[in-house]
Structures are given as structure tokens and as C-alpha cells.
Coordinates of C-alpha atoms in Angstrom, one line a residue:
Chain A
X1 CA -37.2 -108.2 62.4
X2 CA -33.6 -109.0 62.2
X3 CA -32.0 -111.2 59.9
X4 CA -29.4 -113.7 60.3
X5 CA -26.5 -114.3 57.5
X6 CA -24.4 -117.5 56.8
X7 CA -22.0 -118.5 54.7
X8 CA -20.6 -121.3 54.1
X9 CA -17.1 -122.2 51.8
X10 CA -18.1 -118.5 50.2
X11 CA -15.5 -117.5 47.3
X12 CA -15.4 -114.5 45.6
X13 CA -12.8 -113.6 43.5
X14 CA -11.7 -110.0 41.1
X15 CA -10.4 -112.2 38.2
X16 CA -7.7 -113.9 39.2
X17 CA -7.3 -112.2 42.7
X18 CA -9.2 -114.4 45.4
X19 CA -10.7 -111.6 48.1
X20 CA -12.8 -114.0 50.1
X21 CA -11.4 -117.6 50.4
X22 CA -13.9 -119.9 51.1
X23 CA -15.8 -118.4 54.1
X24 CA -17.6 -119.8 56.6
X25 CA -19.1 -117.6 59.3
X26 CA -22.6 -117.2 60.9
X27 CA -24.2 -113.7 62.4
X28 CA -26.7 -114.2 64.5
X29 CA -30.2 -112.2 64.5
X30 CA -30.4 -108.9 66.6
X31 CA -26.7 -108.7 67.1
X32 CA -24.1 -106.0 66.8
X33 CA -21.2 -107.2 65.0
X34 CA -17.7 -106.1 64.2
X35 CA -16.0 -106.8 60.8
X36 CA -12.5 -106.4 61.2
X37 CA -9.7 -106.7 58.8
X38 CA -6.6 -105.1 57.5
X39 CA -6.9 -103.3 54.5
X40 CA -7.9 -105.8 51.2
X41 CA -9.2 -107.9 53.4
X42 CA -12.0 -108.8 51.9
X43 CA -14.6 -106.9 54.5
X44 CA -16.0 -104.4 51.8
X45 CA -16.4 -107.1 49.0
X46 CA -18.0 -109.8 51.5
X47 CA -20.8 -107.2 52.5
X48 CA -21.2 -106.9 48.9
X49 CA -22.2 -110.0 48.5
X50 CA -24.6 -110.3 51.6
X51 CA -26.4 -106.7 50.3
X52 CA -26.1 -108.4 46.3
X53 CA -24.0 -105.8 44.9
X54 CA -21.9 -108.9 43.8
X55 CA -22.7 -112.4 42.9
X56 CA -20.4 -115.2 44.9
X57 CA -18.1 -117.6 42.8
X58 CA -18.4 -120.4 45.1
X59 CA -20.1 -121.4 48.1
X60 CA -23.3 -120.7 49.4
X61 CA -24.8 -117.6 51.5
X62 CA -28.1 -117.0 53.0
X63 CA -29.8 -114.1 54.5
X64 CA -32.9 -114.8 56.3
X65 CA -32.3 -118.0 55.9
X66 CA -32.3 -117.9 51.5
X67 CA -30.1 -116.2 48.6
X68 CA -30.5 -112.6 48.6
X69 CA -29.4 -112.4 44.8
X70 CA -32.4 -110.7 43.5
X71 CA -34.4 -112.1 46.3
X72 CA -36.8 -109.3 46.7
X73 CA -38.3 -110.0 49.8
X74 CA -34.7 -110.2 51.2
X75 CA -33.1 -107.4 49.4
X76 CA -36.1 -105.1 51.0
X77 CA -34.6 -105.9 54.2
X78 CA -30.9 -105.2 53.8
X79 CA -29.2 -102.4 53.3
X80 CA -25.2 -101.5 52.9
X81 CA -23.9 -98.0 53.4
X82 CA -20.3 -97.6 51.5
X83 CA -18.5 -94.8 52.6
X84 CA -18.5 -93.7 48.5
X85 CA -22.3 -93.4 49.4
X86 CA -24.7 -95.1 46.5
X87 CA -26.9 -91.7 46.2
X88 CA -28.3 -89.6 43.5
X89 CA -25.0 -87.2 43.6
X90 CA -27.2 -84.4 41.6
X91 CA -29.9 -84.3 43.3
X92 CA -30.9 -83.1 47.2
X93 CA -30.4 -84.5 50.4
X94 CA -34.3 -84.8 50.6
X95 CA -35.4 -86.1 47.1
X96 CA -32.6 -88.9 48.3
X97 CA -34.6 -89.5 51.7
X98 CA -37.3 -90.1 49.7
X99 CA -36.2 -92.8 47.3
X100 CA -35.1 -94.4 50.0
X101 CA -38.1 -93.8 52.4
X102 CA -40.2 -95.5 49.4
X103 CA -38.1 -98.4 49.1
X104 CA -37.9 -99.6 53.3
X105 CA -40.5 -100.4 54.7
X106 CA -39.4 -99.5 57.9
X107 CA -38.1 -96.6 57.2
X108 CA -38.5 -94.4 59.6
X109 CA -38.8 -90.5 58.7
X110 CA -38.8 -89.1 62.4
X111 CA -35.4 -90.6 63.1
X112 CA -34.0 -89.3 59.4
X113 CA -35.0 -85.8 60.4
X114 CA -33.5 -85.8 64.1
X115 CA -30.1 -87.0 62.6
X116 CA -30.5 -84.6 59.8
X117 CA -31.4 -81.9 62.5
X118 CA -28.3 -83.5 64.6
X119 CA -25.4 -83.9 61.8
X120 CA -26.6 -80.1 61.0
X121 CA -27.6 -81.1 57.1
X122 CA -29.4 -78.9 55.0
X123 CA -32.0 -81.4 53.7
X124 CA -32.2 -79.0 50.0
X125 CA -28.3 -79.3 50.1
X126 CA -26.8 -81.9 46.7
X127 CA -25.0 -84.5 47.6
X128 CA -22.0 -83.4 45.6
X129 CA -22.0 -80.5 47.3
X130 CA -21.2 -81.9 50.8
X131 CA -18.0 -82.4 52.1
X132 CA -16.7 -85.7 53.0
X133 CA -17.4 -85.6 56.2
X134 CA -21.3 -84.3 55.7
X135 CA -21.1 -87.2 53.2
X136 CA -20.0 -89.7 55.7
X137 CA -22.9 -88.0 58.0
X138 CA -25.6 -88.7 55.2
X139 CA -25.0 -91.9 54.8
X140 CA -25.0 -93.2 58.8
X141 CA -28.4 -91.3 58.2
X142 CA -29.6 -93.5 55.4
X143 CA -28.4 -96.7 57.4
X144 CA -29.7 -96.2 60.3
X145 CA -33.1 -94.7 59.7
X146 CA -34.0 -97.1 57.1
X147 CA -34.2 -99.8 59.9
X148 CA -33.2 -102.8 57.7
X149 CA -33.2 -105.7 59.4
X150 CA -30.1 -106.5 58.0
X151 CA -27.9 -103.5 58.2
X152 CA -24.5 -103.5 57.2
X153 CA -21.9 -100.1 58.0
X154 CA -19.1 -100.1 55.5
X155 CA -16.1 -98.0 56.9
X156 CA -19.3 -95.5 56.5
X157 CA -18.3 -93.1 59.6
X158 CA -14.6 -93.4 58.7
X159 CA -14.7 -89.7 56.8
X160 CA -16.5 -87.9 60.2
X161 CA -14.6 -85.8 62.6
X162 CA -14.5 -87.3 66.0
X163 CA -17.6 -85.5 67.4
X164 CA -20.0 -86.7 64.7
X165 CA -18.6 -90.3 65.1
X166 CA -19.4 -89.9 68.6
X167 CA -22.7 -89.1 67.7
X168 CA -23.4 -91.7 65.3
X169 CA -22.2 -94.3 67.8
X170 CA -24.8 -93.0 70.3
X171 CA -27.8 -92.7 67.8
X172 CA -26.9 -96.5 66.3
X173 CA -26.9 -97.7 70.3
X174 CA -29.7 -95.7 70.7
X175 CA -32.1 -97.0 68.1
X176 CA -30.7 -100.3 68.5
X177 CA -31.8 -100.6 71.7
X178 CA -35.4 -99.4 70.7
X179 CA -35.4 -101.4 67.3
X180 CA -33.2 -104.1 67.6
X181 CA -31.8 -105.4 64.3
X182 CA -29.1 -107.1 62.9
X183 CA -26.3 -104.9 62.4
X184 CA -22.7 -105.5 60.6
X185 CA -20.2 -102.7 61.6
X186 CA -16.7 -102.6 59.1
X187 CA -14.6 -100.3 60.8
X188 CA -10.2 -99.5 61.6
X189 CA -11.6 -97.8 64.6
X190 CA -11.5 -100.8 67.0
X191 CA -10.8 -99.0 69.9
X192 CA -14.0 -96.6 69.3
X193 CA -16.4 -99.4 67.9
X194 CA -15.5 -102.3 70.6
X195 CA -18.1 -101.1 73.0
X196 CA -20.8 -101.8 70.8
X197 CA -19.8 -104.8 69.9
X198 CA -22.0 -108.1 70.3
X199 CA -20.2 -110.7 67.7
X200 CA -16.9 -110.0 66.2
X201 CA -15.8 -111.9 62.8
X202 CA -11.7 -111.1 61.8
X203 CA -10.8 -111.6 58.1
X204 CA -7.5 -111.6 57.1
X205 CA -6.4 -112.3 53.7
X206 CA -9.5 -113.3 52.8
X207 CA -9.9 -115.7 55.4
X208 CA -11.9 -116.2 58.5
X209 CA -9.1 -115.7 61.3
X210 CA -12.0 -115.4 64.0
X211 CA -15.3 -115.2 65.2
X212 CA -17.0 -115.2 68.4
X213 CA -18.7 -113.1 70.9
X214 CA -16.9 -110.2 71.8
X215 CA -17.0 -111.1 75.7
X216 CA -15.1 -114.5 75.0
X217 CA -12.5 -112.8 72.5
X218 CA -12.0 -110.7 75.5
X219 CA -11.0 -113.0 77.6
X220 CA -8.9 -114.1 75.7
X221 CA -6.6 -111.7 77.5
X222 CA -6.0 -109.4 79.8
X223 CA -4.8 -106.0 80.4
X224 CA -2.1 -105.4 83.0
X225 CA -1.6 -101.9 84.7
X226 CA 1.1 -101.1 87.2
X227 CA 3.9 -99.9 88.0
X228 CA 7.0 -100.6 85.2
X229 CA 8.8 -103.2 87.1
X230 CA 6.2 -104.9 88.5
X231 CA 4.5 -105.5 85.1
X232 CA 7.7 -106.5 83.8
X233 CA 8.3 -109.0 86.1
X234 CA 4.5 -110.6 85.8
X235 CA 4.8 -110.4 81.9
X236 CA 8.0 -111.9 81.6
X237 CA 7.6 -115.2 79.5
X238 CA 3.9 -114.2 78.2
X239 CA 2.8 -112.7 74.6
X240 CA 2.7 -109.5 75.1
X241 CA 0.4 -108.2 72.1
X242 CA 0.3 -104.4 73.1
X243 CA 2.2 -101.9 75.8
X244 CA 1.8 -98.2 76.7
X245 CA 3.8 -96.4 79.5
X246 CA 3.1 -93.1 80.9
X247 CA 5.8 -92.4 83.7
X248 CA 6.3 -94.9 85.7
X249 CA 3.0 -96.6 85.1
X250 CA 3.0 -99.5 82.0
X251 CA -0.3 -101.5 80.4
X252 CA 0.4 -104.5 79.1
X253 CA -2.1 -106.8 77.3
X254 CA -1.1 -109.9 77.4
X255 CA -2.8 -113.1 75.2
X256 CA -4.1 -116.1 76.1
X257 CA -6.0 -117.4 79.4
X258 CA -4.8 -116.6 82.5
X259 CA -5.6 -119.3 85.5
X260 CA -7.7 -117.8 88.8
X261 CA -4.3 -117.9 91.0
X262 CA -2.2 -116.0 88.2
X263 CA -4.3 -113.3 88.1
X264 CA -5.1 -113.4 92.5
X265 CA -0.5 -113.5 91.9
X266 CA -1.0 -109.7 89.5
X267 CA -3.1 -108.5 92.0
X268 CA -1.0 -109.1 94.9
X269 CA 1.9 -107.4 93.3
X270 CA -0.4 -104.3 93.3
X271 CA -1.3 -105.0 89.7
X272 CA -4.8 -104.1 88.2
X273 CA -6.4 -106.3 85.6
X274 CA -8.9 -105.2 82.9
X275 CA -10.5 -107.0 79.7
X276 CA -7.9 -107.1 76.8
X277 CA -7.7 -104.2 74.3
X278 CA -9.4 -105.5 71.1
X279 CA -7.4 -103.1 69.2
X280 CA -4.3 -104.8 70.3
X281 CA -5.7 -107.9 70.0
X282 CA -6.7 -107.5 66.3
X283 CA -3.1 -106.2 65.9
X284 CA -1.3 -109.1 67.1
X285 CA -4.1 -111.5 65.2
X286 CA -3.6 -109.5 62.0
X287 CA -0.1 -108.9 62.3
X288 CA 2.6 -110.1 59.4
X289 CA 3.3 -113.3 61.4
X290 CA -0.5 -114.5 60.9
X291 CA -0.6 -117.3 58.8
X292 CA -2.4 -117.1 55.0
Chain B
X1 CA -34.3 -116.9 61.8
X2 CA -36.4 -114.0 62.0
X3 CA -36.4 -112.6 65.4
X4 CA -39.2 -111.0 66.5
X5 CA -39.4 -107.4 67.7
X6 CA -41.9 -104.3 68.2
X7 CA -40.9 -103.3 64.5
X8 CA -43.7 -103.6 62.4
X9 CA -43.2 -102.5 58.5
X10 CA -44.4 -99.2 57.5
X11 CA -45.9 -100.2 54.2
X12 CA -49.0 -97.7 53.7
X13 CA -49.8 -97.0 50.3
X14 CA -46.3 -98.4 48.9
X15 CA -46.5 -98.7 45.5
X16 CA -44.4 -101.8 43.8
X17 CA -40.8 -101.7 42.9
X18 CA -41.6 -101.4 39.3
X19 CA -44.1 -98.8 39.6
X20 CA -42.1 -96.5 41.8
X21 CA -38.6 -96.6 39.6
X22 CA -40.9 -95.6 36.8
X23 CA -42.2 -93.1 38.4
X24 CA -38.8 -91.6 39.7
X25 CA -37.4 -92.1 36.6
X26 CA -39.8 -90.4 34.5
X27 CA -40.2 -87.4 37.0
X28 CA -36.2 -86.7 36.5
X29 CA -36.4 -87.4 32.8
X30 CA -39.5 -84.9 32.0
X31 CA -38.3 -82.0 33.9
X32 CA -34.6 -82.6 31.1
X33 CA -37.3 -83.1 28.5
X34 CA -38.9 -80.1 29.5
X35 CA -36.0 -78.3 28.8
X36 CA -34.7 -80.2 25.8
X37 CA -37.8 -79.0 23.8
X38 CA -37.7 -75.5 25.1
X39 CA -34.5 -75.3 23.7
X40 CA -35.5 -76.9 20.4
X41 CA -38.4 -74.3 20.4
X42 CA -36.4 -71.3 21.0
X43 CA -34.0 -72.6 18.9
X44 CA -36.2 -73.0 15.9
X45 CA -37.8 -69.6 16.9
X46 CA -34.7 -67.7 16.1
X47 CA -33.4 -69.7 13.3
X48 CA -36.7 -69.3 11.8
X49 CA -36.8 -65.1 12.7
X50 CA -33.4 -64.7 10.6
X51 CA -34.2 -66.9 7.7
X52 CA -37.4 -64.8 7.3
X53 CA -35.4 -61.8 7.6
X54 CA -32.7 -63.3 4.5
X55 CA -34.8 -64.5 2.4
X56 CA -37.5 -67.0 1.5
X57 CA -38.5 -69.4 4.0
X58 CA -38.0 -73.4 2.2
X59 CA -38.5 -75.9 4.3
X60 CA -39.1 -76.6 7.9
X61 CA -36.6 -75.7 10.6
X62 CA -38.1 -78.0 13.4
X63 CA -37.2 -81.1 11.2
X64 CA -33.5 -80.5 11.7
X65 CA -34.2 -80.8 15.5
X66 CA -35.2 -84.8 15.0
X67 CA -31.1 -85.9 14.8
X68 CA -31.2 -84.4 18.7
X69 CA -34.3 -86.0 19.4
X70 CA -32.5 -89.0 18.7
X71 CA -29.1 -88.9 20.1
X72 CA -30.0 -86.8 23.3
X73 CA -32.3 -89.3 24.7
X74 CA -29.9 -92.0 23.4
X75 CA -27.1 -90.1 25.6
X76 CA -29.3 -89.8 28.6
X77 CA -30.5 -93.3 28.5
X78 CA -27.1 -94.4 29.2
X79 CA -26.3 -92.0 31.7
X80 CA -29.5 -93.1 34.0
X81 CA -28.8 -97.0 33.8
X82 CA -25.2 -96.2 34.8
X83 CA -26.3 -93.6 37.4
X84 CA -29.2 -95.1 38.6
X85 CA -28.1 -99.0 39.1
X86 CA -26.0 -98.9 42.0
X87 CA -28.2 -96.3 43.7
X88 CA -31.5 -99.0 42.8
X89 CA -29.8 -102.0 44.3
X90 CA -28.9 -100.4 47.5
X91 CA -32.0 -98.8 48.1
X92 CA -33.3 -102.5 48.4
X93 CA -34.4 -103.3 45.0
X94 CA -34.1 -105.7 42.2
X95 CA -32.0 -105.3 39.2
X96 CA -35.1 -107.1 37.5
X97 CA -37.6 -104.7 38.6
X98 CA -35.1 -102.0 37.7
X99 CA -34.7 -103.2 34.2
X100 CA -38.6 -103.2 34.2
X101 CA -38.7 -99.7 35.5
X102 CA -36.3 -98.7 32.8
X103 CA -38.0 -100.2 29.8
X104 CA -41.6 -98.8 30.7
X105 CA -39.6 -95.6 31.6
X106 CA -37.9 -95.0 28.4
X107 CA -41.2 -96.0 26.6
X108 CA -43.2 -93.2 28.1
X109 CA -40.4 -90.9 27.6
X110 CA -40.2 -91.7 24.0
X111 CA -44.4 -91.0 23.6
X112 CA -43.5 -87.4 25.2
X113 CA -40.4 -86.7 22.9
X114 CA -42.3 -87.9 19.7
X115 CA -45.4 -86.5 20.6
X116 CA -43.7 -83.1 21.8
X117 CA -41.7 -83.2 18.4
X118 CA -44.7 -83.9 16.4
X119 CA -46.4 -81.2 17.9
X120 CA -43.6 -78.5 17.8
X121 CA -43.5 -79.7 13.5
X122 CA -47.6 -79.5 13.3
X123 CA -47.8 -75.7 15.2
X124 CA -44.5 -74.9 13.0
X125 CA -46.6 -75.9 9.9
X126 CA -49.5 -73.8 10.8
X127 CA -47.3 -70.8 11.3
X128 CA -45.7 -71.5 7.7
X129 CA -49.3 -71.9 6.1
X130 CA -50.4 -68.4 7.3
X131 CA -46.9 -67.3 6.2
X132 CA -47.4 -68.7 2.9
X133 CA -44.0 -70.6 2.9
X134 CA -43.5 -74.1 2.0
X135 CA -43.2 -76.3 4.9
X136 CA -41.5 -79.0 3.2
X137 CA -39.2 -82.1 5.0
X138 CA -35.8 -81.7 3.3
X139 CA -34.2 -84.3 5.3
X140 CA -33.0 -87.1 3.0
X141 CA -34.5 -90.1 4.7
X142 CA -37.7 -88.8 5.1
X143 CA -40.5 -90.2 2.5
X144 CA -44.1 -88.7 3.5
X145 CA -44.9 -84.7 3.9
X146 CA -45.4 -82.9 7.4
X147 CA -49.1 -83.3 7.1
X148 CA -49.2 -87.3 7.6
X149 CA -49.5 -86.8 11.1
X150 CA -49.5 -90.9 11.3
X151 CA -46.5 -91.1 9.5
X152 CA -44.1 -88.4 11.3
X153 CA -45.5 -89.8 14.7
X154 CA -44.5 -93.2 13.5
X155 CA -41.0 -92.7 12.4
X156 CA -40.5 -90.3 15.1
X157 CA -41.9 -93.0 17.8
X158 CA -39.7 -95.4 16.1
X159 CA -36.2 -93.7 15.9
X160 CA -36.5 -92.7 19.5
X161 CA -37.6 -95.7 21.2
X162 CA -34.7 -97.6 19.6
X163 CA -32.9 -94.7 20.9
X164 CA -33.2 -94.9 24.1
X165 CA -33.3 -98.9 24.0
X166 CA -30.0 -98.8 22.7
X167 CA -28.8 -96.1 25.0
X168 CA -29.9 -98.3 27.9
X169 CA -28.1 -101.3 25.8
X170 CA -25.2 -99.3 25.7
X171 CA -24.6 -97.9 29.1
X172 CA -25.5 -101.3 30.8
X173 CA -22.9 -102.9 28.9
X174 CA -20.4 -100.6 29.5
X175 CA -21.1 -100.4 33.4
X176 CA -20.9 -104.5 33.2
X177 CA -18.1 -105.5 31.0
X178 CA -16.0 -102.2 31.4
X179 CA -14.5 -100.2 28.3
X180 CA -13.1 -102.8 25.6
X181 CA -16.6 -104.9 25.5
X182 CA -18.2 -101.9 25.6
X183 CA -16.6 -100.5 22.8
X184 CA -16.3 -103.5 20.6
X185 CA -20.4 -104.1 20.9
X186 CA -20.7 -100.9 19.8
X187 CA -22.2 -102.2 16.0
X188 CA -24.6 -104.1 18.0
X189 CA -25.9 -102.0 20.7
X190 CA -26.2 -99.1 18.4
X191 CA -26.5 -100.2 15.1
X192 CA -30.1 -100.9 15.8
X193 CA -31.2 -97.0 15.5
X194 CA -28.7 -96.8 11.8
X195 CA -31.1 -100.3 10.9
X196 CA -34.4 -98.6 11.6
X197 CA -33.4 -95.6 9.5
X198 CA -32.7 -97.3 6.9
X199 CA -36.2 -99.5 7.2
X200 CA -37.8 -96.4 7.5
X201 CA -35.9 -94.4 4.0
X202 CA -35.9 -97.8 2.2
X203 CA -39.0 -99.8 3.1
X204 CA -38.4 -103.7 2.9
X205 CA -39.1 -103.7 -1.1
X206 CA -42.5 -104.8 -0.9
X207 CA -44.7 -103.9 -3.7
X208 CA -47.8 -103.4 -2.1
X209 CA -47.6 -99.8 0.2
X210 CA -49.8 -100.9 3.4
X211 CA -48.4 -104.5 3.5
X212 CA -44.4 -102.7 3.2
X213 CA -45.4 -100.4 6.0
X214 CA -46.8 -103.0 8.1
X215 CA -44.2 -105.5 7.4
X216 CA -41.5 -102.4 9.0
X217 CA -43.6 -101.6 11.7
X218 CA -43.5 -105.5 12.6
X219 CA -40.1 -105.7 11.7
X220 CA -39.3 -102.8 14.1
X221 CA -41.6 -103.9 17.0
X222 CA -39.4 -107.1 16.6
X223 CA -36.3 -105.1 17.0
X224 CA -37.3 -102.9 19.9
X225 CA -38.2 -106.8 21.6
X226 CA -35.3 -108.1 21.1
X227 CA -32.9 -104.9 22.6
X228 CA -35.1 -104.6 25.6
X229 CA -34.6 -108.3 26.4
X230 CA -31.0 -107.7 26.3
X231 CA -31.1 -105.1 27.5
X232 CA -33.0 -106.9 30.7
X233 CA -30.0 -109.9 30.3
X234 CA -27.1 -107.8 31.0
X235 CA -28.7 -106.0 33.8
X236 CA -29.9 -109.1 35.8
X237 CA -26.5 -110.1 36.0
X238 CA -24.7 -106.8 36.7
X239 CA -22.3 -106.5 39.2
X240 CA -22.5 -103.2 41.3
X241 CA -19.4 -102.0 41.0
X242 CA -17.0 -101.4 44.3
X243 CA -13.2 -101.3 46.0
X244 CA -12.2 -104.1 47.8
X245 CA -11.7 -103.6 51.1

């Protein structure tokens, strides 16, 4: 099963402070997709109100196609993983497998112990007791082997050295591909997470900047690689939303379409195009120029 | 919008929300229990040993231990709504079938701490009559002797339900409307337990004995109602806490 979220003119607000302004947004069923936002952008508190930690102001959201506020049924199926984990901090790694293993019912124990097994976690072990990182490791764990149809990854692998994150991307792919679900992933690691993603949804302030499937968003630019002058000279004139050099070799990524014969022109000046960088992309979206 | 996949739910011999935060709930809270009334025991044991050893024993030592049968179920009622609420809603489940769970919970909890109390003053009495001292209930708001079994189960049933009601009352409240309301509701999320000790020591002034005793047992059934339907209220509505992000 995989359930599908909309929203539509959701507001939710921290007294006077308005942290999502009248979103509209749909995820599709049995997709991967990528919340990204600057910081206090509203990602953690809108997957708060899609798991019913928090109650909306305004506006209406369904999940499954109804309100998940104490909607059992629905709640059954969802399940958000903060990095601050939402665990029973005094008690073991195992006794917390089970309170969740009772709650999902697709849980799935043989996946929880391979992780366990894989993120090297002592299942007797407290919670308080790990470090972040183990932390961060537990609760992938929880998320992904409780097979929620709706699943939703808040910053949750954001504490695990780059090894383990590694890891977790492989298992979620992994068991994706055997159980496919709907899965929301917050992350700042654009440039790790982008391959898995399906669907991408940009807040900023608040405010739905963008969404759409990750292969349109990527073409909405392209990524030029050359030699300095030569990317220069084809760049020249164009937003250029990101640029590395190494030597004498520069990648651009430059925003917005490109017609057929501009990019036969790159090529012919010895030029190699790729799909645009989503991390410098989301940079130039979410950059201080973006509107409010 | 339900897609369909090879994922079929692994439901067994699931229990019910309800049933299952009971039993987790109670499971944690007996093994504390278990301890809290060891300690009362040994406690008692060795306050009893030196009193011997002064002088003439007087009056019951296990009686004293009823203030912490009070306030120590009180204190952990609020720790487990605070504790437990986030970790409830994002394992999937209701706040209403929480507030169930805790309610049914803190019911069965206060049978065990009443009964084990009762028992611990019944065994203590025993001990005393072979002694020969006088197990009397010094304790100025008790009005009936350690030998009305009824009685002492009653009050003790009584003082520690609303305990742990209120507890519940208490933490809930402050984990949903933050310090100040918390603070300022004080007088009515725990002036419930200071009421029904006073109904107990002072009866409702009726005449007739059975009809008095009735009337407060009524009176505090009526009570206990009324805190855990607030109690149920405040946590329908409760916000689990997080940063904004």
C-alpha cells in the first residue's frame, strides 16, 4: 500500500509566526520524494502535520485520501522519524522494536534485525546511551522497517557519518524497490539524496517555491563541462546558478531550457553536457533574491 | 489512492491500540511498583527493628508509607503522559486510544498499590498482634482502625486513584499549554486528591453512617469521572511537541 498526501491552502502557524503559508502540494502514491528547504522552512512542521503531531490552522490535508488527525486507520499507516527520535530513551533498543513492531502492521522484523546487524547496534543497548550518530542509525531503522505506507524521513540520517548514510540510502532503495511505498525524504544533503529522488517539493519561507518530478526540474538546466574559456564563452549572457574549476577544466550549471541547436553549438566547442546539479539548483531557487 | 503492491499487513494476533498501551504501560509501571513497595517494606522493616529496640512499639509504621503511596504514583503519572505521548503518536496511534490506555492503566495500577499497601498494613498487624503491641492508625485523617479491611482498601483505593488521575491531569496540561497554564491550574488539577482527604477525615455531615459513606463514595466516583474526562479533553487535542524546521 502507499498512500498519497494533499494539501491544499494548508496554514500552520507557532503563534504569531506563520511556518507554512497556505500550501498546496500533492505527493503521489509509491513515490520517492524530496523535501527541500532552507532552514525554518517549514519542512519539519509540515510533516508534522501529515504524521498528526500537529493540528493545521487553515486549509485542508488528506492522507489516503481523508484527515489523518486521529484517523486511526490512517495514522496506522504513517510514520515520521525526527532526527530527535520519538523513543522510549530509558529503555532498550529492543523493548523499542517491539512497541513499534506491535503498532505496524507491516512491520517487518527480518529487515529491523539486518539493519540492526548492519548499523552494528546492540539491540540490549538504551537509547540514551547511543551516540548521535547510533541514534540517527536507530531511527532510519524504525522508518524503514516499519513499512508505512506513508513514510516520512525528517533530516533523520543528518547525525550519521558518511558510511552509514551510504548505507541507509542503499537499504531505503533497496526495500523500496521490493516494497514500494510512499516515501517523504527532508534532507540538506541534496547532492547525496537527488538520486533517489522521484518527486521533489521546495519550500521556502513557508511557501511552495516548487514541485515536480525530479526528471523535469532537471531539465530545467544543464551542466556545462570544458575547458575554462570555452565555457565562458558558451555561458556568457546565461544564469549561471553554480561553478566549480579544477585546472583548467570549469562546470557550469546553467538555468533554464536550452533549445536542441544550443546545446548541438556546446558540443561542438568540445563542451560536455550533463543534467543540472539539484544542489545548485535548490541554491539559486532558495537563494536571498527568492521572492517571499 | 491506495496503490496496490505485494505488501500485505502483518496483523496476526494484534491486539487493539487500547489493549496494547495498557499492557505496555502497566508492564513498565509494575516492575517501579515492584520496587516502590520493596522499599516501603524494608523501610518499615528497619524503622520497625529500632523502635522495638527504644522502646515500646505504638502505632503502625506502614501507615506513614500511605503519603508516598500517594504522591509517588501522582509523580509518575505525570512523567508517563509526558514521556509516553510523543512516542504513542508516532508509533501510529491515537491520542484517544492513548488517553484510554492511560486511564485503564492508572486504574489497575492503583488496585496493585492499594491492594499491596493494604496488605503490607494487614501482615504488619499480624506481626504486632503476636508482639503484643498496639497497631494503632495515628495519622490524623484517618477514622476507622487497621482491622476494617473495607475501609483502609477504600480510602486507600480512593487517595491513589485521584492520584494518579490528577498526575495524568497534571502532566498533560503541562506538556499542552507549557509552564504558566500549568502552573496556574495547579488548584484544579491537584486539588482534587486535598478534596478527597478531606471527604474522607470529614464525611459530608450526614447523620446516618452507611448513607454518609455511600454519599462520599458516590461523591468521589463522581470526582474520579469528571478528572479522567479531562483528563481525556486535553489529550485529544495535544500537540506533539517539535522544532521547526
Amino acid at each position: 500500500m502507499s498512500f498519497a498526501v494533499q494539501t491544499r491552502d494548508l496554514t500552520l502557524r507557532y503563534g504569531s509566526t506563520v511556518a507554512v503559508d497556505r500550501v498546496s502540494l500533492e505527493i503521489p502514491p509509491g513515490t520517492i520524494c524530496g523535501l527541500l528547504g532552507r532552514n525554518g522552512s517549514g519542512k519539519t512542521t509540515l510533516l508534522s502535520a501529515m504524521a498528526a503531531f500537529r493540528r493545521p490552522n487553515a486549509g485542508t490535508l488528506l492522507v489516503d485520501g481523508e484527515d489523518p488527525w486521529e484517523n486511526a486507520r490512517v495514522l496506522e499507516g504513517v510514520v515520521l522519524v525526527r532526527e530527535s527520535g520519538d523513543v522510549l530513551s530509558d529503555r532498550s533498543l529492543e523493548d523499542n522494536l517491539a512497541l513499534v513492531a506491535q503498532s505496524r502492521p507491516h512491520y517487518s522484523h527480518e529487515l529491523a534485525g539486518t539493519l540492526m546487524d548492519r548499523f552494528e547496534l546492540d539491540p540490549r543497548s538504551k537509547h540514551s546511551a547511543l551516540s548521535r550518530g547510533r541514534r540517527s542509525a536507530f531511527g532510519t531503522i524504525v522508518g524503514l522497517a516499519s513499512r508505512a505506507p506513508l513514510t516520512l524521513l525528517d533530516e533523520v540520517h543528518l547525525g550519521m557519518d558518511a558510511p552509514s548514510r551510504y548505507e541507509f540510502y542503499d537499504a531505503l532503495l533497496a526495500d523500496y524497490v521490493s516494497h514500494p511505498r510512499t516515501i517523504v525524504l527532508s534532507s540538506h544533503l541534496i547532492e547525496e539524496v537527488q538520486r533517489l529522488l522521484e518527486t521533489v517539493v521546495v519550500l521556502h519561507h513557508g511557501k511552495v517555491l516548487l514541485t515536480e518530478d525530479a526528471e523535469t526540474l532537471r531539465r530545467r538546466g544543464v551542466c556545462v563541462t570544458g575547458p575554462d574559456q570555452a565555457v565562458e564563452a558558451f555561458v556568457a549572457g546565461r544564469t549561471v546558478v553554480g561553478r566549480q574549476s579544477l585546472g583548467p577544466t570549469t562546470q557550469a550549471t546553467v538555468y533554464g531550457d536550452l533549445e536542441p541547436e544550443e546545446i548541438a553549438a556546446a558540443r561542438g566547442l568540445g563542451l560536455e553536457i550533463g543534467p543540472v546539479d539539484l544542489q545548485d539548483l535548490f541554491v539559486h531557487l532558495t537563494g536571498k533574491e527568492a521572492g517571499r | 489512492m491506495t496503490a496496490d503492491t505485494q505488501v500485505a499487513p502483518v496483523r496476526g494476533n494484534r491486539r487493539g491500540p487500547v489493549l496494547r498501551t495498557v499492557r505496555w504501560l502497566v508492564r513498565g509501571q509494575l516492575v517501579i511498583a515492584a520496587w516502590a513497595v520493596s522499599v516501603v517494606l524494608a523501610g518499615a522493616t528497619v524503622a520497625l527493628i529500632v523502635w522495638a529496640n527504644l522502646g515500646e512499639v505504638t502505632a503502625s509504621v506502614v501507615q506513614f508509607s500511605r503519603q508516598g503511596g500517594i504522591w509517588f504514583p501522582f509523580a509518575m503519572a505525570i512523567g508517563t503522559i509526558t514521556a509516553y505521548l510523543p512516542v504513542h503518536v508516532a508509533a501510529g496511534m491515537t491520542r484517544r486510544s492513548l488517553a484510554r490506555a492511560a486511564v485503564l492503566a492508572m486504574l489497575v495500577m492503583t488496585v496493585v498499590y492499594a491492594v499491596a499497601l493494604t496488605v503490607l498494613l494487614q501482615v504488619e498487624r499480624l506481626v504486632y498482634g503476636i508482639a503484643g503491641w498496639s497497631h494503632e492508625l495515628t495519622e490524623s485523617d484517618t477514622s476507622y482502625a487497621s482491622s476494617d479491611i473495607d475501609l483502609v482498601l477504600g480510602t486507600h483505593l480512593a487517595l491513589i486513584g485521584t492520584a494518579q488521575l490528577c498526575g495524568l491531569l497534571v502532566g498533560i496540561t503541562y506538556y499542552r499549554f507549557g509552564g504558566w497554564w500549568g502552573t496556574l491550574t495547579l488548584p484544579l488539577t491537584v486539588g482534587p486528591i486535598f478534596g478527597v482527604m478531606w471527604i474522607l477525615q470529614a464525611g459530608l455531615g450526614i447523620a446516618a453512617p452507611g448513607l454518609d459513606l455511600a454519599l462520599r463514595a458516590a461523591v468521589i466516583v463522581g470526582l474520579l469521572v469528571v478528572l479522567a474526562a479531562a483528563f481525556s479533553l486535553a489529550t485529544r487535542g495535544a500537540t506533539v511537541h517539535t522544532a521547526t524546521g
